[in-house]
């Protein structure tokens, strides 16, 4: 399947979304999911009963994957293939089709307001490309685009649009193809994580992967804010204020737009220093702050899947919540 085909089936014609899990229900749901991150490669397989069958994680050499929406990403293809080969030795693929999760910086996410938008792809896609051409750092003619519909705060039509440069998506697909596998679905890691979040009220997710901080705010199943930023360092040496400086604009935008406060915050990827960041964020937002493992979706997972959260592999667990089994 070509990258354009695999990427554009994600959100198209889902209609109004009330549960985040439904964001992916229009896609194929292979039981095997693979994440290629800047720091590691991981895979998980779900059994027919819906439980976690097996998983594996393999670190990547520093600099082998350089996540970027514009430039070449896979700087050391053989190192990445070698790591994936080791993962497949422990989580073998028994079918060609798998779900492939790629770094957040590769996929730009926008929430666009429309008076109306055709449900026909051939009519909607040109308009979306036109709206986004000044918002992305690459030519829209060489992109793959996915979208879904949701209702805004005042009932207006909003289109959540995910955009990536096609040749960069192909870099990741070619890694799995080199090992005789095939990506049936391509998605960014944090978008795959969202079904773990609460539907009630407003939830902020701050998710670190390497040096990338992705900030998301969802309200009653709607995506309200999505922001992904490269920070100066990883969580192990990052100052809490650097995280707060990136989160504040997202919170301010949400409060100005929805005229509501954040009800809770969830953290992922902060490792041994999570408590430091939890305290800093709680003092500023004046709301409860906890690990993503404490979210409504996460507590429903079986013990095997909860192991994924302890390994900071929440996107793999999120795929299971999307019906990956």
PDB file of C-alpha atoms in Angstrom:
ATOM      1  CA  UNK A   1       0.000   0.000   0.000  1.00  0.00           C
ATOM      2  CA  UNK A   2       1.386   3.408  -0.879  1.00  0.00           C
ATOM      3  CA  UNK A   3       2.048   5.996   1.783  1.00  0.00           C
ATOM      4  CA  UNK A   4      -0.688   8.244   0.466  1.00  0.00           C
ATOM      5  CA  UNK A   5      -3.222   5.431   0.666  1.00  0.00           C
ATOM      6  CA  UNK A   6      -2.196   4.302   4.126  1.00  0.00           C
ATOM      7  CA  UNK A   7      -2.106   7.799   5.603  1.00  0.00           C
ATOM      8  CA  UNK A   8      -5.262   9.300   4.142  1.00  0.00           C
ATOM      9  CA  UNK A   9      -7.673   6.648   5.418  1.00  0.00           C
ATOM     10  CA  UNK A  10      -7.229   7.673   9.016  1.00  0.00           C
ATOM     11  CA  UNK A  11      -9.903  10.222   9.751  1.00  0.00           C
ATOM     12  CA  UNK A  12     -11.923  10.572   6.565  1.00  0.00           C
ATOM     13  CA  UNK A  13     -15.725  10.599   6.952  1.00  0.00           C
ATOM     14  CA  UNK A  14     -15.891   9.582  10.587  1.00  0.00           C
ATOM     15  CA  UNK A  15     -18.571  12.175  11.265  1.00  0.00           C
ATOM     16  CA  UNK A  16     -18.938  13.908  14.654  1.00  0.00           C
ATOM     17  CA  UNK A  17     -16.638  12.273  17.202  1.00  0.00           C
ATOM     18  CA  UNK A  18     -17.754  11.719  20.788  1.00  0.00           C
ATOM     19  CA  UNK A  19     -15.182   9.139  21.809  1.00  0.00           C
ATOM     20  CA  UNK A  20     -11.506   9.482  20.941  1.00  0.00           C
ATOM     21  CA  UNK A  21     -11.336   5.755  20.247  1.00  0.00           C
ATOM     22  CA  UNK A  22     -13.485   6.308  17.163  1.00  0.00           C
ATOM     23  CA  UNK A  23     -10.798   8.432  15.562  1.00  0.00           C
ATOM     24  CA  UNK A  24      -9.178   5.294  14.238  1.00  0.00           C
ATOM     25  CA  UNK A  25     -12.175   3.004  13.733  1.00  0.00           C
ATOM     26  CA  UNK A  26     -12.331   3.668   9.990  1.00  0.00           C
ATOM     27  CA  UNK A  27      -8.859   2.146   9.560  1.00  0.00           C
ATOM     28  CA  UNK A  28      -7.630  -1.408   9.376  1.00  0.00           C
ATOM     29  CA  UNK A  29      -6.694  -2.750  12.812  1.00  0.00           C
ATOM     30  CA  UNK A  30      -3.773  -5.154  12.485  1.00  0.00           C
ATOM     31  CA  UNK A  31      -2.860  -6.871  15.771  1.00  0.00           C
ATOM     32  CA  UNK A  32       0.795  -5.890  15.386  1.00  0.00           C
ATOM     33  CA  UNK A  33       1.828  -2.285  16.079  1.00  0.00           C
ATOM     34  CA  UNK A  34       5.360  -0.899  15.655  1.00  0.00           C
ATOM     35  CA  UNK A  35       6.652   2.431  16.929  1.00  0.00           C
ATOM     36  CA  UNK A  36       9.766   4.023  15.440  1.00  0.00           C
ATOM     37  CA  UNK A  37      10.856   6.859  17.731  1.00  0.00           C
ATOM     38  CA  UNK A  38      14.008   8.950  17.904  1.00  0.00           C
ATOM     39  CA  UNK A  39      15.155   6.933  20.913  1.00  0.00           C
ATOM     40  CA  UNK A  40      13.881   3.402  20.303  1.00  0.00           C
ATOM     41  CA  UNK A  41      11.884   0.918  18.278  1.00  0.00           C
ATOM     42  CA  UNK A  42       9.092  -0.991  20.005  1.00  0.00           C
ATOM     43  CA  UNK A  43       6.410  -3.424  18.941  1.00  0.00           C
ATOM     44  CA  UNK A  44       3.431  -5.116  20.541  1.00  0.00           C
ATOM     45  CA  UNK A  45       1.078  -7.833  19.385  1.00  0.00           C
ATOM     46  CA  UNK A  46      -2.485  -8.217  20.617  1.00  0.00           C
ATOM     47  CA  UNK A  47      -4.165 -11.587  20.874  1.00  0.00           C
ATOM     48  CA  UNK A  48      -7.623 -12.494  19.593  1.00  0.00           C
ATOM     49  CA  UNK A  49      -9.044 -12.081  23.094  1.00  0.00           C
ATOM     50  CA  UNK A  50      -7.885  -8.468  23.187  1.00  0.00           C
ATOM     51  CA  UNK A  51      -5.031  -8.965  25.642  1.00  0.00           C
ATOM     52  CA  UNK A  52      -1.376  -8.200  25.121  1.00  0.00           C
ATOM     53  CA  UNK A  53       0.350 -11.247  23.665  1.00  0.00           C
ATOM     54  CA  UNK A  54       3.928  -9.989  23.624  1.00  0.00           C
ATOM     55  CA  UNK A  55       6.011  -6.844  23.219  1.00  0.00           C
ATOM     56  CA  UNK A  56       9.636  -5.775  22.818  1.00  0.00           C
ATOM     57  CA  UNK A  57      11.668  -2.577  22.843  1.00  0.00           C
ATOM     58  CA  UNK A  58      15.120  -1.926  21.418  1.00  0.00           C
ATOM     59  CA  UNK A  59      17.120   1.306  21.903  1.00  0.00           C
ATOM     60  CA  UNK A  60      18.407   3.188  18.889  1.00  0.00           C
ATOM     61  CA  UNK A  61      21.890   4.710  18.579  1.00  0.00           C
ATOM     62  CA  UNK A  62      21.908   8.448  19.168  1.00  0.00           C
ATOM     63  CA  UNK A  63      21.250  10.297  15.921  1.00  0.00           C
ATOM     64  CA  UNK A  64      19.981   7.329  13.933  1.00  0.00           C
ATOM     65  CA  UNK A  65      16.484   8.872  13.712  1.00  0.00           C
ATOM     66  CA  UNK A  66      16.245  12.676  13.568  1.00  0.00           C
ATOM     67  CA  UNK A  67      12.561  13.526  13.679  1.00  0.00           C
ATOM     68  CA  UNK A  68      11.716  16.470  11.408  1.00  0.00           C
ATOM     69  CA  UNK A  69       8.714  17.519   9.317  1.00  0.00           C
ATOM     70  CA  UNK A  70      11.027  18.731   6.534  1.00  0.00           C
ATOM     71  CA  UNK A  71      14.466  17.105   6.452  1.00  0.00           C
ATOM     72  CA  UNK A  72      15.604  13.496   6.118  1.00  0.00           C
ATOM     73  CA  UNK A  73      14.658  11.519   9.255  1.00  0.00           C
ATOM     74  CA  UNK A  74      16.370   8.144   9.020  1.00  0.00           C
ATOM     75  CA  UNK A  75      20.028   9.135   9.172  1.00  0.00           C
ATOM     76  CA  UNK A  76      21.328   5.609   9.867  1.00  0.00           C
ATOM     77  CA  UNK A  77      19.027   3.182   8.025  1.00  0.00           C
ATOM     78  CA  UNK A  78      21.064   0.063   8.790  1.00  0.00           C
ATOM     79  CA  UNK A  79      21.079   0.790  12.532  1.00  0.00           C
ATOM     80  CA  UNK A  80      17.308   1.277  12.468  1.00  0.00           C
ATOM     81  CA  UNK A  81      16.748  -1.891  10.445  1.00  0.00           C
ATOM     82  CA  UNK A  82      19.000  -3.820  12.814  1.00  0.00           C
ATOM     83  CA  UNK A  83      17.013  -2.658  15.837  1.00  0.00           C
ATOM     84  CA  UNK A  84      13.727  -3.524  14.136  1.00  0.00           C
ATOM     85  CA  UNK A  85      15.084  -6.955  13.205  1.00  0.00           C
ATOM     86  CA  UNK A  86      15.845  -7.616  16.893  1.00  0.00           C
ATOM     87  CA  UNK A  87      12.335  -6.497  17.837  1.00  0.00           C
ATOM     88  CA  UNK A  88      10.786  -8.764  15.212  1.00  0.00           C
ATOM     89  CA  UNK A  89      12.809 -11.683  16.590  1.00  0.00           C
ATOM     90  CA  UNK A  90      10.828 -11.293  19.828  1.00  0.00           C
ATOM     91  CA  UNK A  91       7.544 -10.055  18.347  1.00  0.00           C
ATOM     92  CA  UNK A  92       7.329 -11.862  15.006  1.00  0.00           C
ATOM     93  CA  UNK A  93       4.978 -10.630  12.330  1.00  0.00           C
ATOM     94  CA  UNK A  94       2.736 -13.314  10.934  1.00  0.00           C
ATOM     95  CA  UNK A  95       1.099 -11.069   8.398  1.00  0.00           C
ATOM     96  CA  UNK A  96       2.336  -8.254   6.197  1.00  0.00           C
ATOM     97  CA  UNK A  97       0.049  -5.511   7.463  1.00  0.00           C
ATOM     98  CA  UNK A  98       0.994  -3.686  10.662  1.00  0.00           C
ATOM     99  CA  UNK A  99       0.262  -0.343  12.296  1.00  0.00           C
ATOM    100  CA  UNK A 100       3.274   1.968  12.094  1.00  0.00           C
ATOM    101  CA  UNK A 101       3.660   4.817  14.592  1.00  0.00           C
ATOM    102  CA  UNK A 102       6.106   7.584  13.707  1.00  0.00           C
ATOM    103  CA  UNK A 103       7.494  10.562  15.689  1.00  0.00           C
ATOM    104  CA  UNK A 104       5.188  13.477  16.460  1.00  0.00           C
ATOM    105  CA  UNK A 105       7.324  16.158  14.733  1.00  0.00           C
ATOM    106  CA  UNK A 106       6.795  14.425  11.377  1.00  0.00           C
ATOM    107  CA  UNK A 107       3.020  14.909  11.468  1.00  0.00           C
ATOM    108  CA  UNK A 108       1.612  18.430  11.780  1.00  0.00           C
ATOM    109  CA  UNK A 109      -1.881  18.609  13.302  1.00  0.00           C
ATOM    110  CA  UNK A 110      -4.299  21.506  12.738  1.00  0.00           C
ATOM    111  CA  UNK A 111      -7.839  22.243  13.937  1.00  0.00           C
ATOM    112  CA  UNK A 112      -9.609  24.223  11.208  1.00  0.00           C
ATOM    113  CA  UNK A 113     -13.029  25.894  11.360  1.00  0.00           C
ATOM    114  CA  UNK A 114     -15.386  25.636   8.380  1.00  0.00           C
ATOM    115  CA  UNK A 115     -18.935  26.701   7.629  1.00  0.00           C
ATOM    116  CA  UNK A 116     -19.226  23.484   5.631  1.00  0.00           C
ATOM    117  CA  UNK A 117     -16.979  20.921   3.982  1.00  0.00           C
ATOM    118  CA  UNK A 118     -17.879  18.252   1.488  1.00  0.00           C
ATOM    119  CA  UNK A 119     -17.696  14.653   2.690  1.00  0.00           C
ATOM    120  CA  UNK A 120     -16.312  13.695  -0.710  1.00  0.00           C
ATOM    121  CA  UNK A 121     -12.540  13.316  -0.597  1.00  0.00           C
ATOM    122  CA  UNK A 122     -11.974  14.705  -4.091  1.00  0.00           C
ATOM    123  CA  UNK A 123     -13.797  17.908  -3.123  1.00  0.00           C
ATOM    124  CA  UNK A 124     -12.558  18.321   0.458  1.00  0.00           C
ATOM    125  CA  UNK A 125      -8.861  17.614  -0.098  1.00  0.00           C
ATOM    126  CA  UNK A 126      -8.102  20.552  -2.449  1.00  0.00           C
ATOM    127  CA  UNK A 127      -9.765  22.968  -0.017  1.00  0.00           C
ATOM    128  CA  UNK A 128      -7.804  21.589   2.926  1.00  0.00           C
ATOM    129  CA  UNK A 129      -4.552  21.848   0.990  1.00  0.00           C
ATOM    130  CA  UNK A 130      -5.359  25.458   0.108  1.00  0.00           C
ATOM    131  CA  UNK A 131      -6.136  26.340   3.746  1.00  0.00           C
ATOM    132  CA  UNK A 132      -2.896  24.812   4.961  1.00  0.00           C
ATOM    133  CA  UNK A 133      -0.426  25.919   2.293  1.00  0.00           C
ATOM    134  CA  UNK A 134       0.817  28.901   4.340  1.00  0.00           C
ATOM    135  CA  UNK A 135       0.918  26.944   7.617  1.00  0.00           C
ATOM    136  CA  UNK A 136       3.379  24.169   6.784  1.00  0.00           C
ATOM    137  CA  UNK A 137       7.102  24.450   5.921  1.00  0.00           C
ATOM    138  CA  UNK A 138       6.827  22.388   2.739  1.00  0.00           C
ATOM    139  CA  UNK A 139       4.900  22.261  -0.520  1.00  0.00           C
ATOM    140  CA  UNK A 140       1.353  20.984   0.095  1.00  0.00           C
ATOM    141  CA  UNK A 141       1.447  19.179  -3.257  1.00  0.00           C
ATOM    142  CA  UNK A 142       3.946  16.689  -1.826  1.00  0.00           C
ATOM    143  CA  UNK A 143       2.016  15.866   1.347  1.00  0.00           C
ATOM    144  CA  UNK A 144      -0.271  13.168   2.620  1.00  0.00           C
ATOM    145  CA  UNK A 145      -3.342  14.501   4.434  1.00  0.00           C
ATOM    146  CA  UNK A 146      -5.844  12.892   6.817  1.00  0.00           C
ATOM    147  CA  UNK A 147      -8.831  14.507   8.465  1.00  0.00           C
ATOM    148  CA  UNK A 148     -11.855  14.019  10.675  1.00  0.00           C
ATOM    149  CA  UNK A 149     -14.880  16.104  11.553  1.00  0.00           C
ATOM    150  CA  UNK A 150     -15.841  17.305  15.024  1.00  0.00           C
ATOM    151  CA  UNK A 151     -18.137  19.924  16.566  1.00  0.00           C
ATOM    152  CA  UNK A 152     -16.543  23.010  18.070  1.00  0.00           C
ATOM    153  CA  UNK A 153     -17.543  24.725  21.298  1.00  0.00           C
ATOM    154  CA  UNK A 154     -20.448  26.560  19.646  1.00  0.00           C
ATOM    155  CA  UNK A 155     -21.510  23.633  17.489  1.00  0.00           C
ATOM    156  CA  UNK A 156     -19.570  24.874  14.477  1.00  0.00           C
ATOM    157  CA  UNK A 157     -17.817  22.451  12.143  1.00  0.00           C
ATOM    158  CA  UNK A 158     -14.151  21.779  12.875  1.00  0.00           C
ATOM    159  CA  UNK A 159     -11.812  19.640  10.808  1.00  0.00           C
ATOM    160  CA  UNK A 160      -8.899  18.004  12.609  1.00  0.00           C
ATOM    161  CA  UNK A 161      -6.263  17.675   9.905  1.00  0.00           C
ATOM    162  CA  UNK A 162      -3.000  15.709  10.032  1.00  0.00           C
ATOM    163  CA  UNK A 163      -0.368  16.564   7.416  1.00  0.00           C
ATOM    164  CA  UNK A 164       3.009  14.992   6.655  1.00  0.00           C
ATOM    165  CA  UNK A 165       5.556  15.220   3.890  1.00  0.00           C
ATOM    166  CA  UNK A 166       5.108  12.143   1.748  1.00  0.00           C
ATOM    167  CA  UNK A 167       8.775  11.353   1.182  1.00  0.00           C
ATOM    168  CA  UNK A 168       9.423  11.426   4.948  1.00  0.00           C
ATOM    169  CA  UNK A 169       6.563   9.009   5.639  1.00  0.00           C
ATOM    170  CA  UNK A 170       8.105   6.768   2.997  1.00  0.00           C
ATOM    171  CA  UNK A 171      11.415   6.696   4.912  1.00  0.00           C
ATOM    172  CA  UNK A 172       9.681   4.975   7.808  1.00  0.00           C
ATOM    173  CA  UNK A 173       7.627   2.679   5.599  1.00  0.00           C
ATOM    174  CA  UNK A 174      10.751   1.578   3.752  1.00  0.00           C
ATOM    175  CA  UNK A 175      12.341   0.481   7.038  1.00  0.00           C
ATOM    176  CA  UNK A 176       9.598  -2.085   7.680  1.00  0.00           C
ATOM    177  CA  UNK A 177       9.374  -3.027   3.992  1.00  0.00           C
ATOM    178  CA  UNK A 178      13.067  -3.923   4.017  1.00  0.00           C
ATOM    179  CA  UNK A 179      12.158  -6.695   6.481  1.00  0.00           C
ATOM    180  CA  UNK A 180       9.290  -7.942   4.297  1.00  0.00           C
ATOM    181  CA  UNK A 181       6.574  -6.263   6.371  1.00  0.00           C
ATOM    182  CA  UNK A 182       4.079  -3.642   5.248  1.00  0.00           C
ATOM    183  CA  UNK A 183       2.478  -0.638   6.951  1.00  0.00           C
ATOM    184  CA  UNK A 184      -1.293  -0.876   6.622  1.00  0.00           C
ATOM    185  CA  UNK A 185      -1.721   2.212   8.830  1.00  0.00           C
ATOM    186  CA  UNK A 186       0.625   5.127   9.563  1.00  0.00           C
ATOM    187  CA  UNK A 187      -0.014   7.427  12.515  1.00  0.00           C
ATOM    188  CA  UNK A 188       1.889   9.722  14.865  1.00  0.00           C
ATOM    189  CA  UNK A 189       2.562   8.354  18.339  1.00  0.00           C
ATOM    190  CA  UNK A 190       0.663  10.892  20.426  1.00  0.00           C
ATOM    191  CA  UNK A 191      -2.452  10.758  18.250  1.00  0.00           C
ATOM    192  CA  UNK A 192      -2.468   7.026  18.943  1.00  0.00           C
ATOM    193  CA  UNK A 193      -2.146   7.685  22.699  1.00  0.00           C
ATOM    194  CA  UNK A 194      -5.231   9.925  23.025  1.00  0.00           C
ATOM    195  CA  UNK A 195      -7.855   7.179  23.606  1.00  0.00           C
ATOM    196  CA  UNK A 196      -6.283   6.609  27.024  1.00  0.00           C
ATOM    197  CA  UNK A 197      -7.434  10.055  28.172  1.00  0.00           C
ATOM    198  CA  UNK A 198     -10.597  10.958  30.045  1.00  0.00           C
ATOM    199  CA  UNK A 199     -13.717  11.988  28.143  1.00  0.00           C
ATOM    200  CA  UNK A 200     -15.152  13.944  31.063  1.00  0.00           C
ATOM    201  CA  UNK A 201     -14.239  17.614  31.277  1.00  0.00           C
ATOM    202  CA  UNK A 202     -10.928  18.958  30.018  1.00  0.00           C
ATOM    203  CA  UNK A 203      -7.721  16.931  30.176  1.00  0.00           C
ATOM    204  CA  UNK A 204      -4.219  18.163  29.332  1.00  0.00           C
ATOM    205  CA  UNK A 205      -1.606  15.655  28.222  1.00  0.00           C
ATOM    206  CA  UNK A 206       2.094  16.570  28.357  1.00  0.00           C
ATOM    207  CA  UNK A 207       4.060  13.814  26.631  1.00  0.00           C
ATOM    208  CA  UNK A 208       7.847  13.673  26.271  1.00  0.00           C
ATOM    209  CA  UNK A 209       9.672  11.475  23.770  1.00  0.00           C
ATOM    210  CA  UNK A 210      13.347  12.242  23.536  1.00  0.00           C
ATOM    211  CA  UNK A 211      13.514  16.043  23.347  1.00  0.00           C
ATOM    212  CA  UNK A 212      10.029  16.408  21.882  1.00  0.00           C
ATOM    213  CA  UNK A 213       7.233  17.711  24.107  1.00  0.00           C
ATOM    214  CA  UNK A 214       3.733  17.248  22.721  1.00  0.00           C
ATOM    215  CA  UNK A 215       0.936  19.100  24.497  1.00  0.00           C
ATOM    216  CA  UNK A 216      -2.671  18.088  23.905  1.00  0.00           C
ATOM    217  CA  UNK A 217      -5.930  19.327  25.421  1.00  0.00           C
ATOM    218  CA  UNK A 218      -9.120  17.343  24.916  1.00  0.00           C
ATOM    219  CA  UNK A 219     -12.574  18.357  26.094  1.00  0.00           C
ATOM    220  CA  UNK A 220     -15.399  15.783  26.221  1.00  0.00           C
ATOM    221  CA  UNK A 221     -13.892  13.803  23.337  1.00  0.00           C
ATOM    222  CA  UNK A 222     -12.973  16.810  21.177  1.00  0.00           C
ATOM    223  CA  UNK A 223      -9.407  17.723  20.318  1.00  0.00           C
ATOM    224  CA  UNK A 224      -9.016  21.373  21.323  1.00  0.00           C
ATOM    225  CA  UNK A 225      -5.243  21.945  21.266  1.00  0.00           C
ATOM    226  CA  UNK A 226      -2.325  20.042  19.745  1.00  0.00           C
ATOM    227  CA  UNK A 227       1.203  21.436  19.992  1.00  0.00           C
ATOM    228  CA  UNK A 228       4.527  19.622  19.429  1.00  0.00           C
ATOM    229  CA  UNK A 229       7.844  21.322  20.221  1.00  0.00           C
ATOM    230  CA  UNK A 230      11.522  20.386  20.292  1.00  0.00           C
ATOM    231  CA  UNK A 231      13.053  21.311  23.673  1.00  0.00           C
ATOM    232  CA  UNK A 232      16.688  21.882  24.626  1.00  0.00           C
ATOM    233  CA  UNK A 233      17.121  18.564  26.413  1.00  0.00           C
ATOM    234  CA  UNK A 234      15.432  15.346  27.430  1.00  0.00           C
ATOM    235  CA  UNK A 235      13.398  15.019  30.629  1.00  0.00           C
ATOM    236  CA  UNK A 236      16.383  13.760  32.628  1.00  0.00           C
ATOM    237  CA  UNK A 237      18.053  17.191  32.492  1.00  0.00           C
ATOM    238  CA  UNK A 238      15.169  19.477  31.537  1.00  0.00           C
ATOM    239  CA  UNK A 239      14.194  22.352  33.807  1.00  0.00           C
ATOM    240  CA  UNK A 240      10.490  22.236  34.755  1.00  0.00           C
ATOM    241  CA  UNK A 241      10.136  25.881  33.725  1.00  0.00           C
ATOM    242  CA  UNK A 242      11.039  24.941  30.146  1.00  0.00           C
ATOM    243  CA  UNK A 243       8.076  22.557  30.104  1.00  0.00           C
ATOM    244  CA  UNK A 244       5.782  25.182  31.626  1.00  0.00           C
ATOM    245  CA  UNK A 245       6.845  27.795  29.065  1.00  0.00           C
ATOM    246  CA  UNK A 246       5.707  25.484  26.262  1.00  0.00           C
ATOM    247  CA  UNK A 247       2.462  24.444  27.936  1.00  0.00           C
ATOM    248  CA  UNK A 248       1.259  27.920  28.929  1.00  0.00           C
ATOM    249  CA  UNK A 249       0.335  29.079  25.385  1.00  0.00           C
ATOM    250  CA  UNK A 250      -1.749  25.933  24.882  1.00  0.00           C
ATOM    251  CA  UNK A 251      -3.573  26.430  28.175  1.00  0.00           C
ATOM    252  CA  UNK A 252      -4.141  30.141  27.519  1.00  0.00           C
ATOM    253  CA  UNK A 253      -5.562  29.407  24.066  1.00  0.00           C
ATOM    254  CA  UNK A 254      -7.894  26.757  25.459  1.00  0.00           C
ATOM    255  CA  UNK A 255      -9.131  29.019  28.261  1.00  0.00           C
ATOM    256  CA  UNK A 256      -9.734  31.937  25.886  1.00  0.00           C
ATOM    257  CA  UNK A 257     -11.544  29.744  23.349  1.00  0.00           C
ATOM    258  CA  UNK A 258     -13.567  27.434  25.589  1.00  0.00           C
ATOM    259  CA  UNK A 259     -13.911  29.777  28.606  1.00  0.00           C
ATOM    260  CA  UNK A 260     -13.143  26.879  30.923  1.00  0.00           C
ATOM    261  CA  UNK A 261     -10.351  25.660  33.154  1.00  0.00           C
ATOM    262  CA  UNK A 262      -8.276  22.507  32.824  1.00  0.00           C
ATOM    263  CA  UNK A 263      -9.796  19.784  35.020  1.00  0.00           C
ATOM    264  CA  UNK A 264      -6.757  17.507  35.160  1.00  0.00           C
ATOM    265  CA  UNK A 265      -3.343  16.937  33.603  1.00  0.00           C
ATOM    266  CA  UNK A 266      -1.580  13.709  32.629  1.00  0.00           C
ATOM    267  CA  UNK A 267       2.163  13.232  32.171  1.00  0.00           C
ATOM    268  CA  UNK A 268       4.039  10.681  30.096  1.00  0.00           C
ATOM    269  CA  UNK A 269       7.702  10.152  29.292  1.00  0.00           C
ATOM    270  CA  UNK A 270       9.210  12.087  32.218  1.00  0.00           C
ATOM    271  CA  UNK A 271      10.755   8.995  33.785  1.00  0.00           C
ATOM    272  CA  UNK A 272      12.323   9.175  37.225  1.00  0.00           C
ATOM    273  CA  UNK A 273      11.728  12.947  37.396  1.00  0.00           C
ATOM    274  CA  UNK A 274       7.984  12.781  36.835  1.00  0.00           C
ATOM    275  CA  UNK A 275       7.212  13.896  40.398  1.00  0.00           C
ATOM    276  CA  UNK A 276       9.245  17.094  39.884  1.00  0.00           C
ATOM    277  CA  UNK A 277       7.274  17.998  36.757  1.00  0.00           C
ATOM    278  CA  UNK A 278       3.994  16.897  38.333  1.00  0.00           C
ATOM    279  CA  UNK A 279       4.512  19.263  41.263  1.00  0.00           C
ATOM    280  CA  UNK A 280       5.488  22.203  39.033  1.00  0.00           C
ATOM    281  CA  UNK A 281       2.501  21.758  36.725  1.00  0.00           C
ATOM    282  CA  UNK A 282       0.053  21.268  39.604  1.00  0.00           C
ATOM    283  CA  UNK A 283       1.179  24.479  41.289  1.00  0.00           C
ATOM    284  CA  UNK A 284       0.641  26.464  38.093  1.00  0.00           C
ATOM    285  CA  UNK A 285      -2.618  24.939  36.827  1.00  0.00           C
ATOM    286  CA  UNK A 286      -4.234  24.428  40.262  1.00  0.00           C
ATOM    287  CA  UNK A 287      -5.636  21.078  39.193  1.00  0.00           C
ATOM    288  CA  UNK A 288      -4.854  17.437  39.804  1.00  0.00           C
ATOM    289  CA  UNK A 289      -1.810  16.159  37.917  1.00  0.00           C
ATOM    290  CA  UNK A 290      -1.025  12.490  37.536  1.00  0.00           C
ATOM    291  CA  UNK A 291       0.696   9.962  35.370  1.00  0.00           C
ATOM    292  CA  UNK A 292      -0.972   8.846  32.160  1.00  0.00           C
ATOM    293  CA  UNK A 293      -1.127   5.416  33.813  1.00  0.00           C
ATOM    294  CA  UNK A 294      -3.756   6.894  36.173  1.00  0.00           C
ATOM    295  CA  UNK A 295      -6.101   8.008  33.375  1.00  0.00           C
ATOM    296  CA  UNK A 296      -9.540   6.482  32.855  1.00  0.00           C
ATOM    297  CA  UNK A 297      -8.449   4.575  29.779  1.00  0.00           C
ATOM    298  CA  UNK A 298      -5.236   3.279  31.321  1.00  0.00           C
ATOM    299  CA  UNK A 299      -6.855   1.827  34.432  1.00  0.00           C
ATOM    300  CA  UNK A 300      -9.034  -0.346  32.181  1.00  0.00           C
ATOM    301  CA  UNK A 301      -5.989  -2.077  30.674  1.00  0.00           C
ATOM    302  CA  UNK A 302      -5.003  -5.573  31.704  1.00  0.00           C
ATOM    303  CA  UNK A 303      -1.779  -6.148  33.631  1.00  0.00           C
ATOM    304  CA  UNK A 304       0.172  -6.932  30.481  1.00  0.00           C
ATOM    305  CA  UNK A 305      -0.843  -3.730  28.757  1.00  0.00           C
ATOM    306  CA  UNK A 306      -0.062  -1.723  31.886  1.00  0.00           C
ATOM    307  CA  UNK A 307       3.516  -2.938  31.518  1.00  0.00           C
ATOM    308  CA  UNK A 308       3.647  -0.901  28.306  1.00  0.00           C
ATOM    309  CA  UNK A 309       2.858   2.273  30.247  1.00  0.00           C
ATOM    310  CA  UNK A 310       5.624   1.515  32.741  1.00  0.00           C
ATOM    311  CA  UNK A 311       8.001   1.302  29.764  1.00  0.00           C
ATOM    312  CA  UNK A 312       6.718   4.645  28.354  1.00  0.00           C
ATOM    313  CA  UNK A 313       5.114   2.758  25.455  1.00  0.00           C
ATOM    314  CA  UNK A 314       1.719   4.385  25.895  1.00  0.00           C
ATOM    315  CA  UNK A 315       1.158   4.736  22.153  1.00  0.00           C
ATOM    316  CA  UNK A 316       1.219   0.944  21.807  1.00  0.00           C
ATOM    317  CA  UNK A 317      -1.376   0.653  24.566  1.00  0.00           C
ATOM    318  CA  UNK A 318      -3.418   3.373  22.862  1.00  0.00           C
ATOM    319  CA  UNK A 319      -3.486   1.301  19.691  1.00  0.00           C
ATOM    320  CA  UNK A 320      -5.086  -1.538  21.653  1.00  0.00           C
ATOM    321  CA  UNK A 321      -7.738   0.895  22.932  1.00  0.00           C
ATOM    322  CA  UNK A 322      -8.468   1.667  19.299  1.00  0.00           C
ATOM    323  CA  UNK A 323      -9.438  -1.915  18.650  1.00  0.00           C
ATOM    324  CA  UNK A 324      -5.993  -3.067  17.565  1.00  0.00           C
ATOM    325  CA  UNK A 325      -6.844  -6.630  18.517  1.00  0.00           C
TER     326      UNK A 325
END
